[in-house]
Coordinates of C-alpha atoms in Angstrom, one line a residue:
X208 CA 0.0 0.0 0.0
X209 CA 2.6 2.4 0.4
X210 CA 2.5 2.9 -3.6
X211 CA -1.0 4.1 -3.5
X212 CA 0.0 6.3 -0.2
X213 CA 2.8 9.0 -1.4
X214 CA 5.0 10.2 1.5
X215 CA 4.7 14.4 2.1
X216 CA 8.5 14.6 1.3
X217 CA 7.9 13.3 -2.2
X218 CA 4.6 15.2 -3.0
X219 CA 6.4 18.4 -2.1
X220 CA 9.3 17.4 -4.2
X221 CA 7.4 16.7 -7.0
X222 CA 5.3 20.0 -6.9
X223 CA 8.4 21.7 -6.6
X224 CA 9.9 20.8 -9.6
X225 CA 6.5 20.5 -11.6
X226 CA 6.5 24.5 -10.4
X227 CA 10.0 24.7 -11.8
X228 CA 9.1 22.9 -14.8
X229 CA 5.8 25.1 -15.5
X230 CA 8.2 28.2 -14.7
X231 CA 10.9 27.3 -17.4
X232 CA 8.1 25.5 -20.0
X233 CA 6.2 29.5 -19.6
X234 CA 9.4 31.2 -19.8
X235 CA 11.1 29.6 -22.8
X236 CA 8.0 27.0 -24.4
X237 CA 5.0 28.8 -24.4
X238 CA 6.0 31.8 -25.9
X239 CA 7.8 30.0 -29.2
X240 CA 5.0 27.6 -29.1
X241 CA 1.8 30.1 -29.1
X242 CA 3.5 32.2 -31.8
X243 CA 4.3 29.1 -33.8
X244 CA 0.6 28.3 -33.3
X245 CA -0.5 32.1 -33.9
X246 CA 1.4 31.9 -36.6
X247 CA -0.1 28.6 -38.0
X248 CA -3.4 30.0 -37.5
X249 CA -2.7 33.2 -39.1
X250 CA -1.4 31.2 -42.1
X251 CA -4.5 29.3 -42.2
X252 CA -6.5 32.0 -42.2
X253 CA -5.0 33.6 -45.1
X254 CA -5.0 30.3 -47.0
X255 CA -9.0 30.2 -46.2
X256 CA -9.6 33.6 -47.1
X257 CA -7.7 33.2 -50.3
X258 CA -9.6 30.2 -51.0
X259 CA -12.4 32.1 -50.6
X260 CA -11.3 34.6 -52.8
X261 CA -10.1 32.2 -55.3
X262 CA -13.9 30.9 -55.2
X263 CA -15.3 34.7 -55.6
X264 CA -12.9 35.1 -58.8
X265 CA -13.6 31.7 -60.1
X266 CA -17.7 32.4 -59.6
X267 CA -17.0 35.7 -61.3
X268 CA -14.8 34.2 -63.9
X269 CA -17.2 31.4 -64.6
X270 CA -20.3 33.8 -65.0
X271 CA -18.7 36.2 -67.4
X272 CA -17.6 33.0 -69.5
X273 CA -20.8 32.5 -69.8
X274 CA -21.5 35.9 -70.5
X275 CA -19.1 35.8 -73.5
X276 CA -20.6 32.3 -74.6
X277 CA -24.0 33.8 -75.0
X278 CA -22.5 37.1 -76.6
X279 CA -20.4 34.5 -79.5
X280 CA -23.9 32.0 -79.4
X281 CA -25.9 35.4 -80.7
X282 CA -23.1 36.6 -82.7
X283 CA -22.4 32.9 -84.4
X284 CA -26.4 33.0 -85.1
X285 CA -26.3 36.6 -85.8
X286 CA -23.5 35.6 -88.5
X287 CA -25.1 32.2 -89.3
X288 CA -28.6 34.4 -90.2
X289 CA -26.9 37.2 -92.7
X290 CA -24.9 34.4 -94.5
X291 CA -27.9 32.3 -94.9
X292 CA -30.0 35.9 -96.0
X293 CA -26.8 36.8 -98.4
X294 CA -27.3 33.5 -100.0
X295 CA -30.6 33.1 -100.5
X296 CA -30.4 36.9 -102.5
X297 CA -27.1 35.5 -104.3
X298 CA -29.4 32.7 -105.0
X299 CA -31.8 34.7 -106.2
X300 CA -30.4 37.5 -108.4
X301 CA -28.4 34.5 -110.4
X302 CA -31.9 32.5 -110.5
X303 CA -33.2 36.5 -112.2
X304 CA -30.3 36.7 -113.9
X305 CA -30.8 33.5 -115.6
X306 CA -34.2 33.5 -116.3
X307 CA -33.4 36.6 -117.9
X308 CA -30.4 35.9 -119.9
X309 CA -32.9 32.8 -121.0
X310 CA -35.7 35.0 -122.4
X311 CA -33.0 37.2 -123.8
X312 CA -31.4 34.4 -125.6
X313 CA -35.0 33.5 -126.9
X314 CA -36.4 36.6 -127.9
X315 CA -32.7 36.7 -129.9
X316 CA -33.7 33.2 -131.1
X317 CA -37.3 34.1 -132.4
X318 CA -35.8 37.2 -134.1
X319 CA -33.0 35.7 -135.7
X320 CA -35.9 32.8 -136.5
X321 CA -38.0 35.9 -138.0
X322 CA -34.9 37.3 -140.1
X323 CA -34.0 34.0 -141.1
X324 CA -37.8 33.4 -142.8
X325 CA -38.4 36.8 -143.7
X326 CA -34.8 36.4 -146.0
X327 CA -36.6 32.8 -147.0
X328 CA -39.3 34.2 -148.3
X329 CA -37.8 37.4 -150.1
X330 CA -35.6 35.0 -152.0
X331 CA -37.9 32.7 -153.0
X332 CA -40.2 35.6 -154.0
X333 CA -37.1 36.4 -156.1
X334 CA -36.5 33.0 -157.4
X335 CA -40.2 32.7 -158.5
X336 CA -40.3 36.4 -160.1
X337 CA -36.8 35.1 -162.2
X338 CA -38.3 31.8 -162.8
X339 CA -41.7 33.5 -164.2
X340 CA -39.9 35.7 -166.2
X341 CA -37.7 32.9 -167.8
X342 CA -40.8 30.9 -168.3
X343 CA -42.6 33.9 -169.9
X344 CA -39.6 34.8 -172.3
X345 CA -39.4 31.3 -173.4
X346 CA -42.8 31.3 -173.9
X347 CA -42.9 34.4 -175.4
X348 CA -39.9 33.7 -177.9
X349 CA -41.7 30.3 -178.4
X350 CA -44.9 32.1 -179.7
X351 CA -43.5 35.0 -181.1
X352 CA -40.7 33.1 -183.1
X353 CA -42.0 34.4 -186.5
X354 CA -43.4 38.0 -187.5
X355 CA -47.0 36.9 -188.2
X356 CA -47.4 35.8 -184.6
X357 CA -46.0 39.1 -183.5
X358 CA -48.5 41.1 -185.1
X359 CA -51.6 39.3 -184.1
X360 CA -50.5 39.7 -180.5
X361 CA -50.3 43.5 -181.3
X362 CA -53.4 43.6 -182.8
X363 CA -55.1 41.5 -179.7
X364 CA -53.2 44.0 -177.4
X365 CA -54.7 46.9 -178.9
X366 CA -58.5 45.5 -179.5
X367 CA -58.2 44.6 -175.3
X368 CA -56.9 47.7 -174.6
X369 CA -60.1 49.4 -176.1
X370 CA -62.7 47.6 -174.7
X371 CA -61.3 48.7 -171.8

């Protein structure tokens, strides 16, 4: 029992030197230790508050990303909308165009087509005038190969020509 039962010698002796040892721990410890810890919590502060700030920025960042997303989405489609406008007109000033050059190139056609027959029929108006006329003198020189001939054709042209 005498372990359980400290003598007063020894409990003196020990809260002595746990007085000494608090002394010298407050003295030379605590000090280095509580600014090490002040200082540890001071750094972790300033780590959280960056964090924090990091966060802010990054929320901040993040929403005017999106801002500029939406601005390029309505300029792509703002884009997108004239291209498609400037080529559906393209489209259809060449479809004009062509339907134009095509009526051009037919009323040409129809023209050249009218020309071409009115030519037709001027020559063969000519070839049917020389024609008659060769029939005619052949006939002529046929009929009025001697003088008798000639001057009862004379004589018929005359009598018409008075009755008349």
């Amino acid at each position: 029992m005498d372990l359980l039962t400290p003598d007063i010698g020894l409990l003196v002796w020990q809260v002595v030197i746990f007085g000494l040892l608090f002394f010298l721990l407050s003295k030379f410890a605590w000090g280095p230790i509580a600014s090490s810890l002040k200082e540890r919590e001071n750094s972790i502060q300033g780590a959280l508050d960056l964090a924090e700030k990091t966060r802010g920025e990054m929320a901040k960042l993040k929403s005017e990303n999106e801002q500029i997303l939406a601005q390029a989405r309505i300029e792509r489609d703002t884009i997108l909308r004239g291209a498609k406008e400037t080529a559906d007109r393209v489209i259809a000033e060449a479809r004009d165009k062509a339907v134009a050059e095509g009526q051009r190139m037919l009323e040409q056609a129809r023209d050249a087509m009218q020309n071409e027959r009115q030519a037709l029929v001027a020559s063969m108006k000519k070839d049917v005038v020389n024609l008659s006329i060769e029939v005619a003198e052949k006939v002529l020189r046929r009929e009025l190969a001697d003088k008798a001939s000639q001057e009862k054709l004379v004589q018929d042209l005359v009598a018409s020509s008075r009755l008349n």
